[in-house]
Amino acid sequence: MKITDEMIDYIGILARLRLEEDEKESAKVEMEKIINYMDKLNEVDTTGIEAMSHAFPVKNVFRKDEVRPSVPRDEIIANAPRKKDGCFQVPKTVE
């Protein structure tokens, strides 16, 4: 696929980039290299290869939800400029 100046201008608009002429030429060369590489990848025979969503096996990476000791509430709000009923008191933001 040949990358044209119009394509570079359009991609620049989509990406909200203002490219100088020398940057456009450089981008055109780089994009052609990327597309040529993708064409090479399309030539690879992948029959019998199962599709994957990650390069490595992914399992649940979340830790178990356990109750653990924390800092006492009084210590947390000790330096608060204003407090009310054991909580931070902040200015009202919605009338």
C-alpha positions in Angstrom: 0.0 0.0 0.0 1.3 3.4 -0.9 0.9 6.1 1.7 -0.1 9.4 0.2 0.2 13.0 1.4 -3.6 13.1 1.8 -3.5 10.1 4.1 -0.8 11.7 6.2 -2.9 14.9 6.4 -6.0 12.9 7.4 -4.2 10.9 10.0 -2.7 14.2 11.4 -6.2 15.6 11.7 -7.5 12.5 13.5 -4.5 12.5 15.8 -4.8 16.3 16.2 -1.2 16.8 15.2 0.3 19.6 13.2 3.1 18.2 11.2 5.7 20.2 9.3 6.5 19.1 5.7 9.7 17.2 6.8 7.7 15.5 9.6 5.1 14.4 7.0 7.7 12.9 4.8 9.3 11.1 7.7 5.8 9.8 8.9 5.0 8.6 5.4 8.3 6.6 5.2 7.7 5.1 8.7 4.0 4.2 7.9 5.0 2.5 4.7 7.6 0.5 6.7 4.9 -0.5 9.2 2.4 -1.5 6.5 5.1 -3.5 4.6 5.9 -5.4 7.9 2.2 -6.1 8.4 2.1 -7.5 4.8 4.9 -9.8 5.7 3.1 -11.0 8.8 0.0 -11.7 6.7 2.0 -14.1 4.6 2.8 -16.3 7.6 0.8 -19.5 7.6 -1.2 -19.6 10.8 -3.5 -22.5 10.1 -3.9 -24.6 13.2 -2.7 -21.9 15.5 -5.2 -21.0 18.2 -5.9 -17.3 18.5 -4.8 -15.7 21.8 -5.6 -12.5 23.6 -2.3 -12.3 25.5 1.2 -13.3 24.9 1.4 -14.9 28.3 -1.3 -16.9 30.2 -3.3 -14.6 32.3 -5.0 -15.6 35.5 -6.8 -13.6 38.1 -4.2 -11.2 39.5 -6.4 -9.8 42.2 -5.6 -10.5 45.8 -8.1 -12.1 48.1 -10.3 -9.5 49.8 -9.4 -9.7 53.4 -10.1 -7.4 56.3 -6.8 -6.2 57.7 -5.9 -3.7 60.4 -5.7 -0.1 59.4 -4.7 3.2 60.9 -7.3 4.4 63.6 -9.8 7.0 62.4 -8.8 9.5 65.1 -5.2 9.4 63.8 -6.2 9.9 60.2 -8.3 13.0 60.9 -6.1 14.4 63.6 -4.6 17.0 61.2 -7.8 17.8 59.4 -8.5 21.5 59.3 -12.2 20.8 59.9 -13.9 17.6 61.1 -17.4 16.6 62.0 -18.6 13.3 63.5 -15.2 11.6 63.0 -15.1 12.6 59.3 -13.4 15.3 57.2 -15.6 18.3 56.8 -15.3 20.0 53.4 -17.1 22.9 51.8 -20.4 22.2 50.1 -19.8 22.0 46.3 -23.4 21.7 45.1 -26.2 24.1 46.1 
